[in-house]
């Protein structure tokens, strides 16, 4: 797994079913505890939700001789290894984390068959959500038994928010409904689409294209459009043209921690609407769907570029990279987005796009800027490009992968939402990654410490007071409240307390999570409880 981060340059009446568990022990009930529901209780609960309860069977169990999950299957194990890095391998399950770090090497398909394989690091059960009723009944049951709850859609997640030892997952992946509509409100009147929480980017875009429309989705086409992606901000190839994904949301349909089905918009529950749009997923309520803006289809110019620097002086290689990133700023300001990466001696742009533009216009944008730079021997408006690329070069020398997205998400007036204010004056979002070793946990720990303690600080020194993309940050970020949420954090925390006073919804680095600590055995306890 690549440990990655984005540097951006950057009181409710409880319903009867949930009222039952008002005593609040210091720790969430954990498998094996006396409070853990019996087999009959789980069975009875499953009956109330139409058999939608799923017990966890780790994917990698076919690679192990543990008797808990069936026989070892060498052929199935070999097949699994070939697809293990693919997101679909994990998002089509209710429990498998895409980021292997959070499995703590249990049921690891790359370890010997007799290596440990238990459910200890995983969620214990999932509810395949089909409606608000499923959510409400699950919240009532988990509240009554004081069990940890996790919200998961596809599980595209660097920070372990969509998993948790001993938890019950509310799995929204199969909420795939879509509806085109004309939306009218005091802040927007025009075409829109209602999108279920489980709808992925490629599905939403296909539905929009069928109506000659566009919709903002992520650079990764398999993310969920209205789930943690939009709730955390969300960027994509149309971000410079239309803003972030959170800026597209007109209303949310949610189930609150109290079990209430709410329609949330700038006019209805405006504080919750504000928090959901950019304040982080899995935190304030369970999103069932969202209404998003759609736009007329348009031609788009796109280009790719790959440059091999292995045969040139490293200084020349990095000068070319710096030159490209500076020169692409006019394209970004015109509504384009450029995705680029540095991996060892290779630089690639995959791709650069200019929505509404032509090939000639894209080429003209780049060529005219290059000519001006050569003629005047000055950089385009970029106050610290030399220092930035000096830092990136030093980071690459430590065998880190560097990826960047050049964009301008503030070309249009941004709406009033909880997006980290650092996004609004950013030019580049930079991602750093280190390789993940599937057979040596100690090496992975060292690489994670390198990321947190050495690599990221080199960039942070260049952008004091800025922030990072909370969906793709470092889960060990020391001052994550400021870095991920900026000045919005105090207001977000007040909204969290109002809508989820008992902290039903916990996620790592989510608002309010500092009140909890996950112990070495995975047990989630209130910080300072001493248990």
Short mmCIF file of C-alpha atoms in Angstrom, two decimals:
data_model
loop_
_atom_site.label_atom_id
_atom_site.label_comp_id
_atom_site.label_asym_id
_atom_site.label_seq_id
_atom_site.Cartn_x
_atom_site.Cartn_y
_atom_site.Cartn_z
CA UNK A 1 0.00 0.00 0.00
CA UNK A 2 1.19 3.46 -0.74
CA UNK A 3 0.85 5.63 2.31
CA UNK A 4 -0.26 8.89 0.76
CA UNK A 5 -1.16 12.40 1.66
CA UNK A 6 -2.40 15.42 -0.18
CA UNK A 7 -0.67 18.72 0.40
CA UNK A 8 -2.93 21.53 -0.71
CA UNK A 9 -0.89 24.48 -1.95
CA UNK A 10 -2.36 24.68 -1.00
CA UNK A 11 -30.05 18.32 21.17
CA UNK A 12 -32.18 15.75 19.44
CA UNK A 13 -35.05 13.64 20.73
CA UNK A 14 -33.94 10.03 20.70
CA UNK A 15 -36.29 7.58 19.04
CA UNK A 16 -37.50 4.64 21.15
CA UNK A 17 -35.36 2.02 19.42
CA UNK A 18 -32.16 3.93 20.09
CA UNK A 19 -33.00 5.14 23.55
CA UNK A 20 -32.46 1.70 25.02
CA UNK A 21 -28.69 1.90 25.39
CA UNK A 22 -28.22 5.17 27.22
CA UNK A 23 -25.65 3.82 29.66
CA UNK A 24 -22.29 4.52 28.06
CA UNK A 25 -19.40 2.28 29.15
CA UNK A 26 -15.88 3.48 28.60
CA UNK A 27 -15.30 1.06 25.71
CA UNK A 28 -17.44 -0.26 22.89
CA UNK A 29 -18.51 -3.86 23.36
CA UNK A 30 -15.96 -6.17 21.76
CA UNK A 31 -16.25 -9.78 20.53
CA UNK A 32 -15.73 -12.10 23.50
CA UNK A 33 -17.06 -9.60 26.05
CA UNK A 34 -20.06 -10.57 28.20
CA UNK A 35 -22.02 -7.76 26.51
CA UNK A 36 -21.47 -9.20 23.02
CA UNK A 37 -24.77 -10.48 21.56
CA UNK A 38 -25.40 -14.21 21.55
CA UNK A 39 -25.75 -16.22 18.36
CA UNK A 40 -29.53 -16.13 18.83
CA UNK A 41 -29.53 -12.37 19.27
CA UNK A 42 -27.59 -11.92 16.05
CA UNK A 43 -29.98 -14.31 14.31
CA UNK A 44 -33.03 -12.49 15.64
CA UNK A 45 -31.59 -9.16 14.52
CA UNK A 46 -30.87 -10.57 11.09
CA UNK A 47 -34.50 -11.61 10.77
CA UNK A 48 -35.65 -8.05 11.49
CA UNK A 49 -33.61 -6.74 8.53
CA UNK A 50 -34.68 -9.38 6.05
CA UNK A 51 -31.54 -11.51 6.22
CA UNK A 52 -29.24 -8.68 5.20
CA UNK A 53 -26.61 -9.37 7.88
CA UNK A 54 -23.28 -10.60 6.53
CA UNK A 55 -20.64 -12.33 8.65
CA UNK A 56 -17.05 -11.54 7.78
CA UNK A 57 -14.96 -14.15 6.00
CA UNK A 58 -11.57 -12.58 5.16
CA UNK A 59 -10.72 -12.78 1.48
CA UNK A 60 -7.26 -14.10 2.23
CA UNK A 61 -8.58 -17.03 4.25
CA UNK A 62 -8.30 -19.28 1.16
CA UNK A 63 -4.53 -18.86 1.49
CA UNK A 64 -4.40 -20.19 5.07
CA UNK A 65 -4.88 -23.46 6.90
CA UNK A 66 -6.91 -21.91 9.70
CA UNK A 67 -9.91 -24.15 10.38
CA UNK A 68 -12.20 -21.21 11.08
CA UNK A 69 -12.95 -20.44 7.42
CA UNK A 70 -12.70 -23.69 5.49
CA UNK A 71 -9.97 -25.53 3.63
CA UNK A 72 -6.82 -24.02 2.20
CA UNK A 73 -7.16 -23.66 -1.57
CA UNK A 74 -3.85 -23.17 -3.39
CA UNK A 75 -5.43 -22.39 -6.78
CA UNK A 76 -7.89 -19.86 -5.31
CA UNK A 77 -5.03 -18.32 -3.37
CA UNK A 78 -2.87 -17.93 -6.48
CA UNK A 79 -5.77 -16.33 -8.34
CA UNK A 80 -6.44 -13.96 -5.45
CA UNK A 81 -2.84 -12.74 -5.38
CA UNK A 82 -3.03 -11.65 -9.02
CA UNK A 83 -6.00 -9.34 -8.35
CA UNK A 84 -5.20 -8.30 -4.77
CA UNK A 85 -3.99 -4.77 -5.70
CA UNK A 86 -7.16 -4.01 -7.69
CA UNK A 87 -9.81 -1.88 -5.95
CA UNK A 88 -12.67 -4.06 -7.21
CA UNK A 89 -11.27 -7.04 -5.31
CA UNK A 90 -12.10 -5.21 -2.10
CA UNK A 91 -14.99 -2.84 -2.85
CA UNK A 92 -17.21 -5.72 -3.93
CA UNK A 93 -16.99 -7.04 -0.37
CA UNK A 94 -18.46 -5.48 2.76
CA UNK A 95 -15.35 -5.81 4.88
CA UNK A 96 -12.04 -6.11 3.04
CA UNK A 97 -9.92 -2.95 3.46
CA UNK A 98 -8.25 -1.69 0.29
CA UNK A 99 -5.39 -0.49 2.44
CA UNK A 100 -3.76 -3.65 3.77
CA UNK A 101 -2.17 -1.75 6.66
CA UNK A 102 -5.46 -1.99 8.55
CA UNK A 103 -5.58 -5.79 8.40
CA UNK A 104 -2.46 -5.95 10.59
CA UNK A 105 -1.18 -8.85 8.41
CA UNK A 106 -4.01 -11.18 9.44
CA UNK A 107 -5.18 -13.47 6.61
CA UNK A 108 -2.45 -11.97 4.42
CA UNK A 109 -2.43 -13.98 1.15
CA UNK A 110 1.30 -13.33 0.69
CA UNK A 111 2.33 -15.02 3.95
CA UNK A 112 2.76 -18.79 4.46
CA UNK A 113 -0.42 -20.90 4.78
CA UNK A 114 0.15 -21.46 8.52
CA UNK A 115 0.38 -17.73 9.25
CA UNK A 116 -2.37 -16.29 11.51
CA UNK A 117 -5.77 -15.80 9.92
CA UNK A 118 -8.47 -14.42 12.21
CA UNK A 119 -11.20 -11.80 12.02
CA UNK A 120 -9.63 -9.83 14.88
CA UNK A 121 -8.56 -6.76 12.82
CA UNK A 122 -11.71 -6.76 10.67
CA UNK A 123 -15.28 -5.61 11.09
CA UNK A 124 -17.26 -8.53 12.49
CA UNK A 125 -20.56 -8.08 10.64
CA UNK A 126 -21.98 -5.92 7.86
CA UNK A 127 -25.54 -4.90 7.05
CA UNK A 128 -26.23 -4.71 3.33
CA UNK A 129 -28.28 -1.52 3.47
CA UNK A 130 -31.33 -1.34 1.19
CA UNK A 131 -33.29 1.44 2.91
CA UNK A 132 -33.46 3.85 5.82
CA UNK A 133 -35.24 1.12 7.79
CA UNK A 134 -32.15 -1.10 7.66
CA UNK A 135 -30.02 1.75 8.98
CA UNK A 136 -32.45 2.63 11.75
CA UNK A 137 -32.74 -0.98 12.96
CA UNK A 138 -28.98 -1.44 12.85
CA UNK A 139 -28.37 1.72 14.84
CA UNK A 140 -30.96 0.60 17.40
CA UNK A 141 -29.33 -2.83 17.76
CA UNK A 142 -25.74 -1.57 17.95
CA UNK A 143 -26.73 1.17 20.38
CA UNK A 144 -28.52 -1.30 22.64
CA UNK A 145 -25.39 -3.47 22.75
CA UNK A 146 -22.87 -0.61 22.62
CA UNK A 147 -21.16 -1.93 19.47
CA UNK A 148 -18.90 0.12 17.24
CA UNK A 149 -20.49 1.26 13.96
CA UNK A 150 -18.66 1.93 10.71
CA UNK A 151 -20.06 3.41 7.51
CA UNK A 152 -18.67 1.93 4.29
CA UNK A 153 -19.50 2.30 0.64
CA UNK A 154 -16.70 1.21 -1.69
CA UNK A 155 -13.95 1.53 0.91
CA UNK A 156 -11.64 3.76 -1.14
CA UNK A 157 -9.88 4.88 1.97
CA UNK A 158 -6.29 5.66 2.95
CA UNK A 159 -7.07 6.31 6.62
CA UNK A 160 -8.98 3.21 7.76
CA UNK A 161 -12.27 5.08 8.19
CA UNK A 162 -14.33 2.35 6.53
CA UNK A 163 -13.13 -0.48 8.73
CA UNK A 164 -12.73 -1.21 12.44
CA UNK A 165 -12.05 -4.26 14.64
CA UNK A 166 -15.21 -5.71 16.15
CA UNK A 167 -17.48 -3.25 14.36
CA UNK A 168 -20.74 -3.57 12.48
CA UNK A 169 -20.60 -1.98 9.04
CA UNK A 170 -23.45 -0.12 7.43
CA UNK A 171 -22.64 -1.10 3.84
CA UNK A 172 -24.28 1.29 1.37
CA UNK A 173 -22.67 -0.09 -1.79
CA UNK A 174 -25.91 -1.46 -3.25
CA UNK A 175 -27.83 1.82 -3.03
CA UNK A 176 -27.50 2.22 -6.80
CA UNK A 177 -30.62 4.21 -7.71
CA UNK A 178 -30.33 7.26 -9.97
CA UNK A 179 -32.94 9.78 -11.07
CA UNK A 180 -32.71 12.80 -13.37
CA UNK A 181 -34.67 15.85 -12.29
CA UNK A 182 -34.99 19.61 -12.51
CA UNK A 183 -34.05 21.04 -9.14
CA UNK A 184 -35.29 24.38 -7.86
CA UNK A 185 -34.18 26.09 -4.68
CA UNK A 186 -33.16 29.59 -3.56
CA UNK A 187 -29.55 28.79 -4.45
CA UNK A 188 -29.91 26.74 -7.66
CA UNK A 189 -32.38 26.11 -10.44
CA UNK A 190 -31.47 23.67 -13.17
CA UNK A 191 -30.76 20.07 -14.14
CA UNK A 192 -29.69 17.68 -11.43
CA UNK A 193 -29.44 14.01 -10.62
CA UNK A 194 -30.40 12.11 -7.48
CA UNK A 195 -27.63 9.61 -6.84
CA UNK A 196 -27.72 6.75 -4.34
CA UNK A 197 -24.81 6.44 -1.95
CA UNK A 198 -23.56 3.31 -3.72
CA UNK A 199 -23.44 4.78 -7.21
CA UNK A 200 -19.85 4.86 -8.47
CA UNK A 201 -18.29 7.47 -10.67
CA UNK A 202 -18.34 5.44 -13.88
CA UNK A 203 -22.03 4.59 -13.34
CA UNK A 204 -23.05 8.19 -12.70
CA UNK A 205 -21.05 9.48 -15.65
CA UNK A 206 -22.57 6.88 -17.99
CA UNK A 207 -26.08 7.89 -16.88
CA UNK A 208 -25.26 11.55 -17.40
CA UNK A 209 -23.71 10.93 -20.83
CA UNK A 210 -26.85 9.08 -21.91
CA UNK A 211 -28.70 12.38 -21.42
CA UNK A 212 -25.96 14.43 -23.05
CA UNK A 213 -24.88 15.74 -19.65
CA UNK A 214 -21.77 15.85 -17.48
CA UNK A 215 -21.33 15.15 -13.79
CA UNK A 216 -18.27 15.73 -11.62
CA UNK A 217 -16.65 12.49 -10.51
CA UNK A 218 -13.26 11.49 -9.20
CA UNK A 219 -10.09 10.77 -11.13
CA UNK A 220 -10.57 7.19 -9.93
CA UNK A 221 -13.79 6.11 -11.71
CA UNK A 222 -14.82 3.56 -9.06
CA UNK A 223 -15.27 5.90 -6.10
CA UNK A 224 -18.80 6.50 -4.76
CA UNK A 225 -20.08 9.89 -5.93
CA UNK A 226 -22.06 11.00 -2.87
CA UNK A 227 -20.30 9.04 -0.15
CA UNK A 228 -16.98 9.86 1.52
CA UNK A 229 -15.66 11.31 -1.74
CA UNK A 230 -18.03 14.30 -1.82
CA UNK A 231 -18.32 14.50 1.95
CA UNK A 232 -14.56 14.94 2.15
CA UNK A 233 -14.31 17.52 -0.65
CA UNK A 234 -13.61 15.50 -3.77
CA UNK A 235 -11.74 16.55 -6.91
CA UNK A 236 -11.65 15.31 -10.49
CA UNK A 237 -11.00 16.25 -14.10
CA UNK A 238 -13.80 18.84 -14.06
CA UNK A 239 -12.84 20.43 -10.74
CA UNK A 240 -11.21 23.52 -12.23
CA UNK A 241 -14.34 24.12 -14.28
CA UNK A 242 -17.06 23.41 -11.70
CA UNK A 243 -15.39 23.24 -8.28
CA UNK A 244 -15.04 20.35 -5.85
CA UNK A 245 -17.49 17.46 -5.51
CA UNK A 246 -18.79 18.91 -2.23
CA UNK A 247 -19.70 22.07 -4.16
CA UNK A 248 -22.05 20.06 -6.40
CA UNK A 249 -24.32 18.72 -3.65
CA UNK A 250 -27.75 20.39 -3.52
CA UNK A 251 -29.26 18.19 -0.81
CA UNK A 252 -28.60 15.00 1.12
CA UNK A 253 -30.94 12.22 2.26
CA UNK A 254 -29.58 10.87 5.55
CA UNK A 255 -30.39 8.82 8.62
CA UNK A 256 -29.21 10.55 11.77
CA UNK A 257 -27.62 8.90 14.78
CA UNK A 258 -31.06 9.11 16.42
CA UNK A 259 -32.58 7.13 13.55
CA UNK A 260 -34.41 10.01 11.90
CA UNK A 261 -34.72 10.16 8.12
CA UNK A 262 -33.82 13.71 7.15
CA UNK A 263 -33.67 15.73 3.97
CA UNK A 264 -30.74 18.07 4.43
CA UNK A 265 -30.17 21.21 2.36
CA UNK A 266 -29.19 24.86 2.82
CA UNK A 267 -32.83 25.47 3.81
CA UNK A 268 -33.46 22.31 5.86
CA UNK A 269 -30.99 21.49 8.64
CA UNK A 270 -28.48 23.94 7.12
CA UNK A 271 -25.83 23.25 9.75
CA UNK A 272 -25.81 19.53 8.97
CA UNK A 273 -25.80 20.27 5.24
CA UNK A 274 -22.78 22.52 5.71
CA UNK A 275 -20.89 19.86 7.69
CA UNK A 276 -21.66 17.02 5.28
CA UNK A 277 -20.41 19.03 2.32
CA UNK A 278 -16.68 18.81 2.97
CA UNK A 279 -16.50 18.06 6.69
CA UNK A 280 -15.63 14.38 6.23
CA UNK A 281 -17.51 11.13 5.71
CA UNK A 282 -18.69 8.57 8.25
CA UNK A 283 -19.07 11.23 10.90
CA UNK A 284 -22.38 13.07 11.22
CA UNK A 285 -25.06 10.84 9.67
CA UNK A 286 -25.54 7.94 7.26
CA UNK A 287 -25.95 9.28 3.72
CA UNK A 288 -28.43 7.35 1.59
CA UNK A 289 -28.34 9.63 -1.44
CA UNK A 290 -27.51 13.07 -2.66
CA UNK A 291 -28.78 15.44 -5.34
CA UNK A 292 -25.95 16.78 -7.49
CA UNK A 293 -25.69 19.36 -10.24
CA UNK A 294 -25.28 18.21 -13.82
CA UNK A 295 -23.95 20.20 -16.76
CA UNK A 296 -24.27 20.20 -20.55
CA UNK A 297 -21.95 17.81 -22.35
CA UNK A 298 -18.96 19.42 -24.02
CA UNK A 299 -15.96 18.51 -26.10
CA UNK A 300 -12.76 18.10 -24.15
CA UNK A 301 -9.17 18.34 -25.28
CA UNK A 302 -6.79 15.94 -23.60
CA UNK A 303 -3.13 15.04 -23.82
CA UNK A 304 -0.67 12.70 -22.14
CA UNK A 305 3.08 12.96 -21.76
CA UNK A 306 5.81 10.64 -20.52
CA UNK A 307 9.39 11.65 -20.03
CA UNK A 308 12.25 9.28 -19.17
CA UNK A 309 15.00 11.00 -17.23
CA UNK A 310 17.30 8.05 -16.76
CA UNK A 311 19.68 9.21 -19.52
CA UNK A 312 19.95 12.88 -18.52
CA UNK A 313 21.41 14.86 -15.66
CA UNK A 314 18.97 14.76 -12.69
CA UNK A 315 19.05 18.55 -12.60
CA UNK A 316 17.77 18.67 -16.18
CA UNK A 317 15.08 16.09 -15.41
CA UNK A 318 13.76 18.09 -12.47
CA UNK A 319 14.05 21.40 -14.33
CA UNK A 320 11.76 19.99 -17.02
CA UNK A 321 9.25 18.81 -14.42
CA UNK A 322 9.27 22.19 -12.70
CA UNK A 323 8.90 23.94 -16.03
CA UNK A 324 5.87 21.84 -16.99
CA UNK A 325 4.06 22.36 -13.67
CA UNK A 326 4.61 26.12 -13.82
CA UNK A 327 3.65 26.32 -17.49
CA UNK A 328 0.42 24.39 -17.00
CA UNK A 329 -1.05 27.03 -14.68
CA UNK A 330 -2.76 29.00 -17.51
CA UNK A 331 -4.53 25.81 -18.58
CA UNK A 332 -5.68 25.26 -14.99
CA UNK A 333 -6.93 28.82 -14.78
CA UNK A 334 -8.86 28.22 -18.00
CA UNK A 335 -10.70 25.26 -16.45
CA UNK A 336 -8.26 22.44 -17.12
CA UNK A 337 -6.77 19.83 -14.80
CA UNK A 338 -3.41 18.09 -15.03
CA UNK A 339 -2.59 14.85 -13.23
CA UNK A 340 1.12 14.09 -13.07
CA UNK A 341 3.45 11.68 -11.32
CA UNK A 342 7.14 11.14 -10.65
CA UNK A 343 8.18 7.53 -10.16
CA UNK A 344 11.93 7.04 -9.94
CA UNK A 345 13.35 8.42 -13.22
CA UNK A 346 10.03 8.69 -15.04
CA UNK A 347 7.68 11.67 -15.29
CA UNK A 348 4.17 11.21 -16.67
CA UNK A 349 1.11 13.35 -17.25
CA UNK A 350 -2.00 11.14 -17.25
CA UNK A 351 -3.71 13.22 -18.44
CA UNK A 352 -4.04 16.95 -18.88
CA UNK A 353 -7.56 17.98 -19.93
CA UNK A 354 -9.23 21.19 -21.04
CA UNK A 355 -13.03 20.82 -20.93
CA UNK A 356 -14.71 22.74 -23.72
CA UNK A 357 -11.40 23.22 -25.50
CA UNK A 358 -9.86 21.85 -28.64
CA UNK A 359 -6.54 20.18 -29.28
CA UNK A 360 -5.25 23.34 -30.87
CA UNK A 361 -6.33 25.46 -27.92
CA UNK A 362 -4.65 23.12 -25.47
CA UNK A 363 -1.47 23.15 -27.50
CA UNK A 364 -1.66 26.91 -27.84
CA UNK A 365 -2.06 27.34 -24.10
CA UNK A 366 1.04 25.32 -23.42
CA UNK A 367 3.15 26.57 -26.31
CA UNK A 368 2.50 30.26 -25.76
CA UNK A 369 3.41 29.96 -22.11
CA UNK A 370 6.60 28.08 -22.94
CA UNK A 371 7.60 30.77 -25.44
CA UNK A 372 6.95 33.55 -22.95
CA UNK A 373 8.95 31.79 -20.28
CA UNK A 374 11.87 31.34 -22.65
CA UNK A 375 11.69 34.91 -23.91
CA UNK A 376 11.49 36.61 -20.54
CA UNK A 377 13.38 33.99 -18.52
CA UNK A 378 10.93 34.29 -15.63
CA UNK A 379 8.52 31.77 -14.13
CA UNK A 380 4.76 32.10 -14.38
CA UNK A 381 3.12 33.32 -11.17
CA UNK A 382 4.43 30.76 -8.71
CA UNK A 383 6.20 32.22 -5.73
CA UNK A 384 8.19 29.21 -4.55
CA UNK A 385 8.54 26.80 -7.45
CA UNK A 386 12.26 26.34 -6.98
CA UNK A 387 11.94 25.50 -3.30
CA UNK A 388 9.00 23.20 -3.98
CA UNK A 389 10.77 21.15 -6.60
CA UNK A 390 13.95 21.07 -4.56
CA UNK A 391 11.89 19.49 -1.78
CA UNK A 392 10.21 17.06 -4.20
CA UNK A 393 13.56 16.04 -5.58
CA UNK A 394 14.85 15.27 -2.08
CA UNK A 395 11.69 13.27 -1.37
CA UNK A 396 12.08 11.24 -4.57
CA UNK A 397 15.63 10.45 -3.51
CA UNK A 398 14.11 8.62 -0.52
CA UNK A 399 12.30 6.26 -2.94
CA UNK A 400 8.93 7.93 -2.54
CA UNK A 401 6.38 8.17 -5.33
CA UNK A 402 5.18 11.70 -6.05
CA UNK A 403 1.89 12.51 -7.74
CA UNK A 404 0.33 15.89 -8.29
CA UNK A 405 -2.93 17.35 -9.52
CA UNK A 406 -2.71 20.89 -10.85
CA UNK A 407 -6.10 22.59 -10.63
CA UNK A 408 -7.99 25.72 -9.62
CA UNK A 409 -11.20 24.88 -7.77
CA UNK A 410 -12.18 28.51 -7.16
CA UNK A 411 -12.79 29.81 -10.66
CA UNK A 412 -16.48 30.00 -9.74
CA UNK A 413 -17.87 31.39 -6.49
CA UNK A 414 -17.69 28.48 -4.04
CA UNK A 415 -20.82 27.73 -2.01
CA UNK A 416 -20.99 27.96 1.76
CA UNK A 417 -19.79 24.57 2.93
CA UNK A 418 -17.23 22.90 5.22
CA UNK A 419 -14.51 22.31 2.62
CA UNK A 420 -11.08 23.06 4.06
CA UNK A 421 -10.47 26.74 3.18
CA UNK A 422 -6.95 25.82 2.03
CA UNK A 423 -8.51 24.33 -1.12
CA UNK A 424 -9.75 27.73 -2.23
CA UNK A 425 -6.32 29.17 -2.99
CA UNK A 426 -4.54 25.98 -3.98
CA UNK A 427 -2.63 25.43 -7.20
CA UNK A 428 -1.37 21.88 -6.69
CA UNK A 429 -2.43 18.89 -4.65
CA UNK A 430 0.65 16.74 -4.06
CA UNK A 431 0.53 13.08 -3.06
CA UNK A 432 3.47 11.19 -1.60
CA UNK A 433 3.61 7.42 -1.42
CA UNK A 434 5.95 4.73 -0.15
CA UNK A 435 5.80 1.09 -1.20
CA UNK A 436 4.04 -1.46 0.99
CA UNK A 437 5.77 -4.70 1.93
CA UNK A 438 3.26 -7.56 2.21
CA UNK A 439 5.65 -9.78 4.15
CA UNK A 440 7.50 -7.45 6.55
CA UNK A 441 5.42 -5.35 8.94
CA UNK A 442 8.53 -3.80 10.52
CA UNK A 443 9.57 -2.34 7.17
CA UNK A 444 6.09 -0.87 6.67
CA UNK A 445 6.21 0.75 10.10
CA UNK A 446 9.55 2.31 9.23
CA UNK A 447 8.23 3.65 5.94
CA UNK A 448 5.15 5.09 7.61
CA UNK A 449 7.36 6.85 10.17
CA UNK A 450 9.49 8.18 7.32
CA UNK A 451 6.36 9.64 5.73
CA UNK A 452 5.06 11.27 8.91
CA UNK A 453 8.29 12.47 10.45
CA UNK A 454 10.51 13.31 7.47
CA UNK A 455 8.90 13.49 4.04
CA UNK A 456 5.73 15.43 4.78
CA UNK A 457 7.46 18.02 6.97
CA UNK A 458 9.64 18.97 3.99
CA UNK A 459 6.53 20.10 2.12
CA UNK A 460 4.78 21.54 5.16
CA UNK A 461 7.71 23.92 5.67
CA UNK A 462 6.94 25.44 2.27
CA UNK A 463 3.25 26.00 2.97
CA UNK A 464 2.88 27.02 6.63
CA UNK A 465 -0.75 27.30 7.69
CA UNK A 466 -2.01 25.41 4.64
CA UNK A 467 -3.71 22.02 4.77
CA UNK A 468 -4.14 18.53 3.31
CA UNK A 469 -6.92 16.62 1.57
CA UNK A 470 -8.67 14.77 4.40
CA UNK A 471 -9.68 11.86 2.16
CA UNK A 472 -6.09 11.04 1.26
CA UNK A 473 -4.01 12.23 4.19
CA UNK A 474 -1.61 10.59 6.58
CA UNK A 475 -3.55 8.76 9.31
CA UNK A 476 -0.70 9.63 11.69
CA UNK A 477 -0.82 13.37 10.91
CA UNK A 478 -0.04 14.98 14.31
CA UNK A 479 -2.19 18.14 14.02
CA UNK A 480 -4.87 16.64 11.79
CA UNK A 481 -7.67 18.88 13.10
CA UNK A 482 -5.99 21.95 11.63
CA UNK A 483 -4.42 20.28 8.60
CA UNK A 484 -7.55 18.43 7.41
CA UNK A 485 -10.29 20.88 8.47
CA UNK A 486 -8.64 24.27 8.95
CA UNK A 487 -10.58 26.98 10.76
CA UNK A 488 -13.82 25.00 10.28
CA UNK A 489 -12.98 22.46 12.97
CA UNK A 490 -14.64 24.13 16.02
CA UNK A 491 -17.93 24.59 14.15
CA UNK A 492 -17.78 21.04 12.79
CA UNK A 493 -17.23 19.68 16.29
CA UNK A 494 -20.28 21.57 17.59
CA UNK A 495 -22.41 20.11 14.78
CA UNK A 496 -21.06 16.64 15.51
CA UNK A 497 -22.09 16.95 19.16
CA UNK A 498 -25.54 18.21 18.19
CA UNK A 499 -26.38 15.46 15.71
CA UNK A 500 -24.38 12.60 17.23
CA UNK A 501 -24.09 13.34 20.97
CA UNK A 502 -23.14 9.74 21.83
CA UNK A 503 -20.52 9.38 19.13
CA UNK A 504 -22.32 6.57 17.34
CA UNK A 505 -20.19 7.33 14.29
CA UNK A 506 -16.43 7.09 14.81
CA UNK A 507 -13.75 7.16 12.16
CA UNK A 508 -10.02 7.75 12.35
CA UNK A 509 -9.15 11.46 12.03
CA UNK A 510 -12.87 12.29 11.72
CA UNK A 511 -14.32 15.20 13.68
CA UNK A 512 -14.66 14.22 17.34
CA UNK A 513 -12.45 11.14 17.04
CA UNK A 514 -9.90 12.61 19.46
CA UNK A 515 -12.31 11.63 22.25
CA UNK A 516 -11.57 7.96 21.48
CA UNK A 517 -8.55 5.70 21.19
CA UNK A 518 -8.20 2.35 19.45
CA UNK A 519 -6.17 0.06 21.69
CA UNK A 520 -3.65 -2.52 20.49
CA UNK A 521 -6.28 -5.28 20.52
CA UNK A 522 -8.57 -3.11 18.40
CA UNK A 523 -10.94 -2.24 21.23
CA UNK A 524 -12.36 1.30 20.89
CA UNK A 525 -12.37 3.17 24.22
CA UNK A 526 -12.93 6.70 25.41
CA UNK A 527 -9.64 8.49 25.77
CA UNK A 528 -8.50 8.69 29.39
CA UNK A 529 -10.77 5.86 30.50
CA UNK A 530 -7.76 3.90 31.82
CA UNK A 531 -9.21 0.60 30.60
#
